[in-house]
PDB file of C-alpha atoms in Angstrom:
ATOM      1  CA  GLY A 139      -9.879 -13.641  -7.151  1.00 82.00           C
ATOM      2  CA  ASP A 140      -9.051  -9.980  -7.262  1.00 88.00           C
ATOM      3  CA  SER A 141      -5.484  -9.208  -8.234  1.00 92.00           C
ATOM      4  CA  VAL A 142      -3.200  -6.602  -9.927  1.00 95.00           C
ATOM      5  CA  THR A 143      -0.378  -7.304 -12.345  1.00 96.00           C
ATOM      6  CA  GLN A 144       2.180  -4.667 -13.484  1.00 96.00           C
ATOM      7  CA  THR A 145       5.404  -4.371 -15.444  1.00 95.00           C
ATOM      8  CA  GLU A 146       8.114  -6.136 -13.678  1.00 90.00           C
ATOM      9  CA  GLY A 147      11.162  -4.036 -12.972  1.00 86.00           C
ATOM     10  CA  PRO A 148      13.667  -2.579 -12.865  1.00 95.00           C
ATOM     11  CA  VAL A 149      12.750  -0.253 -15.733  1.00 97.00           C
ATOM     12  CA  THR A 150      15.484   2.090 -16.917  1.00 97.00           C
ATOM     13  CA  VAL A 151      14.963   5.016 -19.179  1.00 97.00           C
ATOM     14  CA  SER A 152      16.841   8.159 -19.944  1.00 97.00           C
ATOM     15  CA  GLU A 153      15.794  11.632 -19.026  1.00 97.00           C
ATOM     16  CA  SER A 154      13.321  13.123 -21.463  1.00 97.00           C
ATOM     17  CA  GLU A 155      12.218   9.780 -22.863  1.00 97.00           C
ATOM     18  CA  SER A 156       8.605   8.618 -22.634  1.00 97.00           C
ATOM     19  CA  LEU A 157       7.496   6.009 -20.172  1.00 97.00           C
ATOM     20  CA  ILE A 158       4.782   3.451 -19.812  1.00 98.00           C
ATOM     21  CA  ILE A 159       4.352   1.171 -16.988  1.00 98.00           C
ATOM     22  CA  ASN A 160       1.583  -1.533 -17.589  1.00 98.00           C
ATOM     23  CA  CYS A 161      -1.131  -2.371 -15.083  1.00 98.00           C
ATOM     24  CA  THR A 162      -3.884  -4.765 -15.578  1.00 97.00           C
ATOM     25  CA  TYR A 163      -6.410  -5.845 -12.961  1.00 96.00           C
ATOM     26  CA  SER A 164      -8.889  -8.552 -12.136  1.00 94.00           C
ATOM     27  CA  ALA A 165     -11.847  -7.606 -10.082  1.00 91.00           C
ATOM     28  CA  THR A 166     -14.096 -10.583  -9.921  1.00 86.00           C
ATOM     29  CA  SER A 167     -15.635  -9.665  -6.528  1.00 82.00           C
ATOM     30  CA  ILE A 168     -15.759  -5.898  -7.078  1.00 85.00           C
ATOM     31  CA  ALA A 169     -18.747  -4.339  -8.996  1.00 82.00           C
ATOM     32  CA  TYR A 170     -17.156  -0.794  -9.271  1.00 85.00           C
ATOM     33  CA  PRO A 171     -13.450  -0.905  -8.876  1.00 91.00           C
ATOM     34  CA  ASN A 172     -11.358   1.997  -7.807  1.00 93.00           C
ATOM     35  CA  LEU A 173      -7.867   2.216  -9.310  1.00 95.00           C
ATOM     36  CA  PHE A 174      -4.801   3.913  -7.898  1.00 96.00           C
ATOM     37  CA  TRP A 175      -1.150   4.599  -8.531  1.00 98.00           C
ATOM     38  CA  TYR A 176       1.020   4.959  -5.532  1.00 97.00           C
ATOM     39  CA  VAL A 177       4.755   5.981  -5.568  1.00 97.00           C
ATOM     40  CA  ARG A 178       7.633   5.714  -3.146  1.00 95.00           C
ATOM     41  CA  TYR A 179      10.465   8.089  -3.747  1.00 95.00           C
ATOM     42  CA  PRO A 180      13.869   7.383  -2.247  1.00 93.00           C
ATOM     43  CA  GLY A 181      13.985   8.080   1.436  1.00 89.00           C
ATOM     44  CA  GLU A 182      10.193   8.883   1.543  1.00 90.00           C
ATOM     45  CA  GLY A 183       7.050   7.020   2.422  1.00 90.00           C
ATOM     46  CA  LEU A 184       4.516   5.429   0.138  1.00 94.00           C
ATOM     47  CA  GLN A 185       2.118   7.926  -1.106  1.00 95.00           C
ATOM     48  CA  LEU A 186      -0.735   8.422  -3.551  1.00 96.00           C
ATOM     49  CA  LEU A 187       0.152   9.552  -7.032  1.00 97.00           C
ATOM     50  CA  LEU A 188      -3.108   9.465  -8.655  1.00 97.00           C
ATOM     51  CA  LYS A 189      -6.632   7.869  -8.390  1.00 95.00           C
ATOM     52  CA  VAL A 190      -9.563   7.124 -10.760  1.00 95.00           C
ATOM     53  CA  ILE A 191     -12.913   5.771  -9.598  1.00 91.00           C
ATOM     54  CA  THR A 192     -14.869   6.031 -12.990  1.00 92.00           C
ATOM     55  CA  ALA A 193     -14.347   3.815 -15.968  1.00 94.00           C
ATOM     56  CA  GLY A 194     -13.168   5.895 -18.925  1.00 95.00           C
ATOM     57  CA  GLN A 195     -11.912   8.698 -16.934  1.00 96.00           C
ATOM     58  CA  LYS A 196      -8.158   9.838 -16.729  1.00 97.00           C
ATOM     59  CA  GLY A 197      -6.253  10.733 -13.706  1.00 97.00           C
ATOM     60  CA  SER A 198      -3.186  12.975 -13.808  1.00 97.00           C
ATOM     61  CA  SER A 199      -0.499  14.143 -11.394  1.00 97.00           C
ATOM     62  CA  ARG A 200       3.143  15.393 -11.669  1.00 97.00           C
ATOM     63  CA  GLY A 201       3.056  14.936 -15.495  1.00 97.00           C
ATOM     64  CA  PHE A 202       1.881  11.269 -15.200  1.00 98.00           C
ATOM     65  CA  GLU A 203      -1.399  10.112 -16.610  1.00 98.00           C
ATOM     66  CA  ALA A 204      -3.412   6.814 -16.389  1.00 98.00           C
ATOM     67  CA  THR A 205      -6.731   6.052 -17.943  1.00 98.00           C
ATOM     68  CA  TYR A 206      -9.168   3.550 -16.402  1.00 97.00           C
ATOM     69  CA  ASN A 207     -10.108   1.107 -19.215  1.00 96.00           C
ATOM     70  CA  LYS A 208     -12.804  -1.257 -18.113  1.00 94.00           C
ATOM     71  CA  GLU A 209     -12.837  -3.106 -21.508  1.00 95.00           C
ATOM     72  CA  THR A 210      -9.175  -4.068 -21.374  1.00 96.00           C
ATOM     73  CA  THR A 211      -9.098  -3.972 -17.496  1.00 96.00           C
ATOM     74  CA  SER A 212      -6.064  -1.747 -17.588  1.00 97.00           C
ATOM     75  CA  PHE A 213      -4.764   1.309 -15.955  1.00 98.00           C
ATOM     76  CA  HIS A 214      -1.383   2.005 -17.382  1.00 98.00           C
ATOM     77  CA  LEU A 215       0.844   4.747 -16.230  1.00 98.00           C
ATOM     78  CA  GLN A 216       2.394   7.094 -18.790  1.00 98.00           C
ATOM     79  CA  LYS A 217       4.604  10.093 -18.973  1.00 98.00           C
ATOM     80  CA  ALA A 218       5.696  11.962 -22.056  1.00 98.00           C
ATOM     81  CA  SER A 219       9.090  12.973 -20.803  1.00 97.00           C
ATOM     82  CA  VAL A 220      10.627  11.608 -17.623  1.00 98.00           C
ATOM     83  CA  GLN A 221      12.895  13.422 -15.189  1.00 97.00           C
ATOM     84  CA  GLU A 222      15.699  12.053 -13.054  1.00 97.00           C
ATOM     85  CA  SER A 223      13.507  13.007  -9.981  1.00 97.00           C
ATOM     86  CA  ASP A 224      10.849  10.509 -11.219  1.00 98.00           C
ATOM     87  CA  SER A 225      13.179   7.662 -10.144  1.00 98.00           C
ATOM     88  CA  ALA A 226      11.038   5.727  -7.642  1.00 97.00           C
ATOM     89  CA  VAL A 227       9.031   2.579  -7.057  1.00 95.00           C
ATOM     90  CA  TYR A 228       5.425   2.658  -8.570  1.00 97.00           C
ATOM     91  CA  TYR A 229       2.681   0.504  -7.301  1.00 97.00           C
ATOM     92  CA  CYS A 230      -0.731  -0.051  -9.163  1.00 97.00           C
ATOM     93  CA  ALA A 231      -3.397  -0.787  -6.764  1.00 96.00           C
ATOM     94  CA  LEU A 232      -7.106  -1.974  -6.793  1.00 95.00           C
ATOM     95  CA  GLY A 233      -9.918  -1.064  -4.355  1.00 91.00           C
ATOM     96  CA  GLY A 234     -13.646  -0.486  -4.413  1.00 83.00           C
ATOM     97  CA  ASP A 235     -15.041  -3.492  -2.589  1.00 73.00           C
ATOM     98  CA  THR A 236     -17.092  -1.669  -0.046  1.00 66.00           C
ATOM     99  CA  ASN A 237     -17.373  -4.865   1.956  1.00 62.00           C
ATOM    100  CA  ALA A 238     -13.881  -5.778   2.108  1.00 64.00           C
ATOM    101  CA  TYR A 239     -12.035  -2.581   3.424  1.00 76.00           C
ATOM    102  CA  LYS A 240      -8.873  -3.610   1.556  1.00 83.00           C
ATOM    103  CA  VAL A 241      -6.653  -2.183  -1.343  1.00 90.00           C
ATOM    104  CA  ILE A 242      -4.759  -4.785  -3.258  1.00 92.00           C
ATOM    105  CA  PHE A 243      -1.360  -3.830  -4.630  1.00 94.00           C
ATOM    106  CA  GLY A 244       0.671  -4.959  -7.536  1.00 95.00           C
ATOM    107  CA  LYS A 245       4.296  -6.043  -7.012  1.00 94.00           C
ATOM    108  CA  GLY A 246       5.643  -2.570  -7.778  1.00 95.00           C
ATOM    109  CA  THR A 247       7.842  -1.273 -10.634  1.00 96.00           C
ATOM    110  CA  HIS A 248      11.234   0.148  -9.826  1.00 96.00           C
ATOM    111  CA  LEU A 249      11.989   3.044 -12.244  1.00 97.00           C
ATOM    112  CA  HIS A 250      15.420   4.323 -12.836  1.00 97.00           C
ATOM    113  CA  VAL A 251      15.783   7.547 -14.821  1.00 97.00           C
ATOM    114  CA  LEU A 252      19.285   8.172 -16.121  1.00 97.00           C
ATOM    115  CA  PRO A 253      20.534  11.760 -16.399  1.00 94.00           C
TER     116      PRO A 253
ATOM    117  CA  GLU B 254       3.638  16.405   6.877  1.00 59.00           C
ATOM    118  CA  THR B 255       3.486  13.055   8.656  1.00 65.00           C
ATOM    119  CA  ALA B 256       0.000  12.108   9.882  1.00 93.00           C
ATOM    120  CA  VAL B 257       0.378   8.425  10.455  1.00 96.00           C
ATOM    121  CA  PHE B 258       2.954   7.742  13.091  1.00 96.00           C
ATOM    122  CA  GLN B 259       4.637   4.397  13.526  1.00 96.00           C
ATOM    123  CA  THR B 260       6.940   3.302  16.228  1.00 95.00           C
ATOM    124  CA  PRO B 261       9.580   1.860  16.315  1.00 96.00           C
ATOM    125  CA  ASN B 262      11.281   2.547  12.944  1.00 95.00           C
ATOM    126  CA  TYR B 263      13.521  -0.583  13.376  1.00 96.00           C
ATOM    127  CA  HIS B 264      13.454  -3.619  15.644  1.00 97.00           C
ATOM    128  CA  VAL B 265      15.806  -6.480  15.760  1.00 97.00           C
ATOM    129  CA  THR B 266      14.912  -9.529  17.833  1.00 97.00           C
ATOM    130  CA  GLN B 267      15.462 -13.257  18.072  1.00 97.00           C
ATOM    131  CA  VAL B 268      13.130 -16.109  17.028  1.00 97.00           C
ATOM    132  CA  GLY B 269      10.524 -16.769  19.588  1.00 97.00           C
ATOM    133  CA  ASN B 270      10.402 -13.354  21.145  1.00 97.00           C
ATOM    134  CA  GLU B 271       7.352 -11.119  21.354  1.00 97.00           C
ATOM    135  CA  VAL B 272       7.237  -7.785  19.676  1.00 97.00           C
ATOM    136  CA  SER B 273       4.658  -4.957  19.411  1.00 97.00           C
ATOM    137  CA  PHE B 274       4.423  -2.182  16.899  1.00 97.00           C
ATOM    138  CA  ASN B 275       2.349   0.947  17.460  1.00 97.00           C
ATOM    139  CA  CYS B 276       0.479   3.140  14.925  1.00 97.00           C
ATOM    140  CA  LYS B 277      -1.545   6.381  15.374  1.00 97.00           C
ATOM    141  CA  GLN B 278      -3.149   8.557  12.812  1.00 97.00           C
ATOM    142  CA  THR B 279      -4.242  12.155  13.302  1.00 96.00           C
ATOM    143  CA  LEU B 280      -6.294  12.428  10.233  1.00 94.00           C
ATOM    144  CA  GLY B 281      -9.657  11.573  11.738  1.00 92.00           C
ATOM    145  CA  HIS B 282     -10.061   8.522   9.458  1.00 92.00           C
ATOM    146  CA  ASP B 283     -12.384   5.597  10.300  1.00 89.00           C
ATOM    147  CA  THR B 284     -10.370   2.859   8.662  1.00 91.00           C
ATOM    148  CA  MET B 285      -6.781   1.628   9.530  1.00 93.00           C
ATOM    149  CA  TYR B 286      -4.700  -1.071   8.140  1.00 93.00           C
ATOM    150  CA  TRP B 287      -1.560  -3.249   8.553  1.00 95.00           C
ATOM    151  CA  TYR B 288       0.305  -4.156   5.500  1.00 95.00           C
ATOM    152  CA  LYS B 289       3.453  -6.390   5.164  1.00 96.00           C
ATOM    153  CA  GLN B 290       6.192  -5.664   2.716  1.00 94.00           C
ATOM    154  CA  ASP B 291       8.440  -8.508   2.177  1.00 90.00           C
ATOM    155  CA  SER B 292      12.117  -8.549   0.870  1.00 84.00           C
ATOM    156  CA  LYS B 293      10.764  -8.557  -2.748  1.00 82.00           C
ATOM    157  CA  LYS B 294       8.894  -5.287  -2.007  1.00 81.00           C
ATOM    158  CA  LEU B 295       5.454  -7.106  -2.317  1.00 86.00           C
ATOM    159  CA  LEU B 296       2.725  -5.372  -0.299  1.00 92.00           C
ATOM    160  CA  LYS B 297       0.095  -7.611   1.239  1.00 92.00           C
ATOM    161  CA  ILE B 298      -2.783  -6.540   3.377  1.00 91.00           C
ATOM    162  CA  MET B 299      -2.837  -8.257   6.783  1.00 93.00           C
ATOM    163  CA  PHE B 300      -5.507  -6.606   8.734  1.00 92.00           C
ATOM    164  CA  SER B 301      -8.033  -3.750   8.484  1.00 90.00           C
ATOM    165  CA  TYR B 302     -10.129  -2.081  11.183  1.00 89.00           C
ATOM    166  CA  ASN B 303     -13.103   0.207  10.760  1.00 87.00           C
ATOM    167  CA  ASN B 304     -14.063   2.142  13.920  1.00 84.00           C
ATOM    168  CA  LYS B 305     -12.176  -0.265  16.280  1.00 83.00           C
ATOM    169  CA  GLN B 306     -13.736  -3.389  14.619  1.00 85.00           C
ATOM    170  CA  LEU B 307     -11.808  -5.979  12.789  1.00 86.00           C
ATOM    171  CA  ILE B 308     -12.999  -6.246   9.309  1.00 82.00           C
ATOM    172  CA  VAL B 309     -10.278  -8.092   7.354  1.00 78.00           C
ATOM    173  CA  ASN B 310      -7.928 -10.743   8.507  1.00 79.00           C
ATOM    174  CA  GLU B 311      -6.043 -12.015   5.532  1.00 79.00           C
ATOM    175  CA  THR B 312      -4.996 -15.503   6.486  1.00 78.00           C
ATOM    176  CA  VAL B 313      -2.282 -14.237   8.783  1.00 89.00           C
ATOM    177  CA  PRO B 314      -0.769 -16.757  11.240  1.00 92.00           C
ATOM    178  CA  ARG B 315      -2.316 -16.755  14.677  1.00 93.00           C
ATOM    179  CA  ARG B 316       0.741 -15.407  16.279  1.00 95.00           C
ATOM    180  CA  PHE B 317      -0.148 -11.978  14.816  1.00 95.00           C
ATOM    181  CA  SER B 318      -2.799  -9.950  16.720  1.00 94.00           C
ATOM    182  CA  PRO B 319      -3.922  -6.445  16.013  1.00 93.00           C
ATOM    183  CA  GLN B 320      -5.258  -4.390  18.769  1.00 93.00           C
ATOM    184  CA  SER B 321      -7.237  -1.075  18.424  1.00 92.00           C
ATOM    185  CA  SER B 322      -8.222   1.000  21.457  1.00 90.00           C
ATOM    186  CA  ASP B 323      -9.914   3.681  19.399  1.00 92.00           C
ATOM    187  CA  LYS B 324     -10.134   4.515  15.722  1.00 90.00           C
ATOM    188  CA  ALA B 325      -7.044   6.525  15.837  1.00 95.00           C
ATOM    189  CA  HIS B 326      -4.774   3.691  17.055  1.00 96.00           C
ATOM    190  CA  LEU B 327      -4.010   0.360  15.600  1.00 95.00           C
ATOM    191  CA  ASN B 328      -1.197  -1.738  17.149  1.00 96.00           C
ATOM    192  CA  LEU B 329       0.180  -5.075  16.059  1.00 97.00           C
ATOM    193  CA  ARG B 330       1.598  -7.734  18.361  1.00 97.00           C
ATOM    194  CA  ILE B 331       3.496 -10.848  17.235  1.00 96.00           C
ATOM    195  CA  LYS B 332       3.576 -13.358  19.949  1.00 95.00           C
ATOM    196  CA  SER B 333       6.457 -15.494  18.958  1.00 95.00           C
ATOM    197  CA  VAL B 334       8.397 -14.273  15.979  1.00 97.00           C
ATOM    198  CA  GLU B 335       9.631 -16.521  13.102  1.00 97.00           C
ATOM    199  CA  PRO B 336      12.379 -15.710  10.660  1.00 96.00           C
ATOM    200  CA  GLU B 337       9.688 -15.296   7.896  1.00 94.00           C
ATOM    201  CA  ASP B 338       8.370 -12.425   9.823  1.00 96.00           C
ATOM    202  CA  SER B 339      11.413 -10.266   8.842  1.00 96.00           C
ATOM    203  CA  ALA B 340       9.850  -7.501   6.715  1.00 96.00           C
ATOM    204  CA  VAL B 341       8.652  -3.968   6.847  1.00 96.00           C
ATOM    205  CA  TYR B 342       5.314  -3.486   8.395  1.00 97.00           C
ATOM    206  CA  LEU B 343       3.230  -0.481   7.048  1.00 97.00           C
ATOM    207  CA  CYS B 344       0.363   1.098   8.848  1.00 97.00           C
ATOM    208  CA  ALA B 345      -2.156   3.120   6.918  1.00 95.00           C
ATOM    209  CA  SER B 346      -5.399   4.863   7.256  1.00 94.00           C
ATOM    210  CA  SER B 347      -8.123   6.075   4.976  1.00 91.00           C
ATOM    211  CA  PRO B 348     -11.449   7.779   5.045  1.00 87.00           C
ATOM    212  CA  ARG B 349     -14.425   5.375   4.611  1.00 77.00           C
ATOM    213  CA  TRP B 350     -16.530   7.789   2.626  1.00 75.00           C
ATOM    214  CA  GLY B 351     -16.324  10.752   0.369  1.00 73.00           C
ATOM    215  CA  GLY B 352     -14.054  11.769  -2.491  1.00 72.00           C
ATOM    216  CA  ASP B 353     -10.994  10.697  -0.675  1.00 78.00           C
ATOM    217  CA  ALA B 354     -12.375   7.331   0.240  1.00 78.00           C
ATOM    218  CA  GLU B 355      -9.959   4.389   0.105  1.00 84.00           C
ATOM    219  CA  THR B 356      -6.920   6.641  -0.351  1.00 90.00           C
ATOM    220  CA  LEU B 357      -4.347   5.250   1.803  1.00 93.00           C
ATOM    221  CA  TYR B 358      -2.052   7.460   3.910  1.00 95.00           C
ATOM    222  CA  PHE B 359       0.879   5.386   5.042  1.00 95.00           C
ATOM    223  CA  GLY B 360       3.165   5.593   7.920  1.00 95.00           C
ATOM    224  CA  SER B 361       7.003   5.319   7.442  1.00 93.00           C
ATOM    225  CA  GLY B 362       7.043   1.652   8.402  1.00 95.00           C
ATOM    226  CA  THR B 363       8.618  -0.597  10.954  1.00 97.00           C
ATOM    227  CA  ARG B 364      11.460  -2.803   9.850  1.00 96.00           C
ATOM    228  CA  LEU B 365      11.544  -5.929  11.747  1.00 97.00           C
ATOM    229  CA  THR B 366      14.644  -8.187  11.515  1.00 97.00           C
ATOM    230  CA  VAL B 367      14.308 -11.670  13.145  1.00 97.00           C
ATOM    231  CA  LEU B 368      17.686 -13.359  13.839  1.00 95.00           C
TER     232      LEU B 368
END
């Protein structure tokens, strides 16, 4: 079936360190998957961080980047230098099944950035 | 700016009672969803509607019933709640087509506690 697997948290890093949160997907029923990263900051609702719908392309937002790799079925989230304000829960998600009307989420990764 | 409105924010009830949650979106989207977020923060799709028509029903117990009066509203009724229904219920909407297709816009959630 279709699924998303991501780094289990919590992940703790110090400010200005680099970050990678791994995400791999299985899209057995989806011909052209769409890939997303969503984020929930403390006290806020779940919101889109970035989205990529074409294999080989990179998405970026707020200093975060993720590249859609069809060969390795991965969509890892990276940031070169994290800030304390990046502390949040990050969700990798899979869509693109035009018949299904559903987006499948990973289990979420809680990121703590230490000052 | 909030564009997906959920009520109530919190609800505490006892086993066997009936509850209803409301959701309205002002984004003009065609598709609306209910997701359940359990105590481990896992997000699971429950239902999706496109233009008032039920499209996805993800093996949800029959005591759950979605209701859509028009494409801007999607309510959720639980006929006789069970302890395992304690969770946060998230409503979302998305455009069906275009560059923003499948991007989910979430409400702030309804936290249900079943005693």
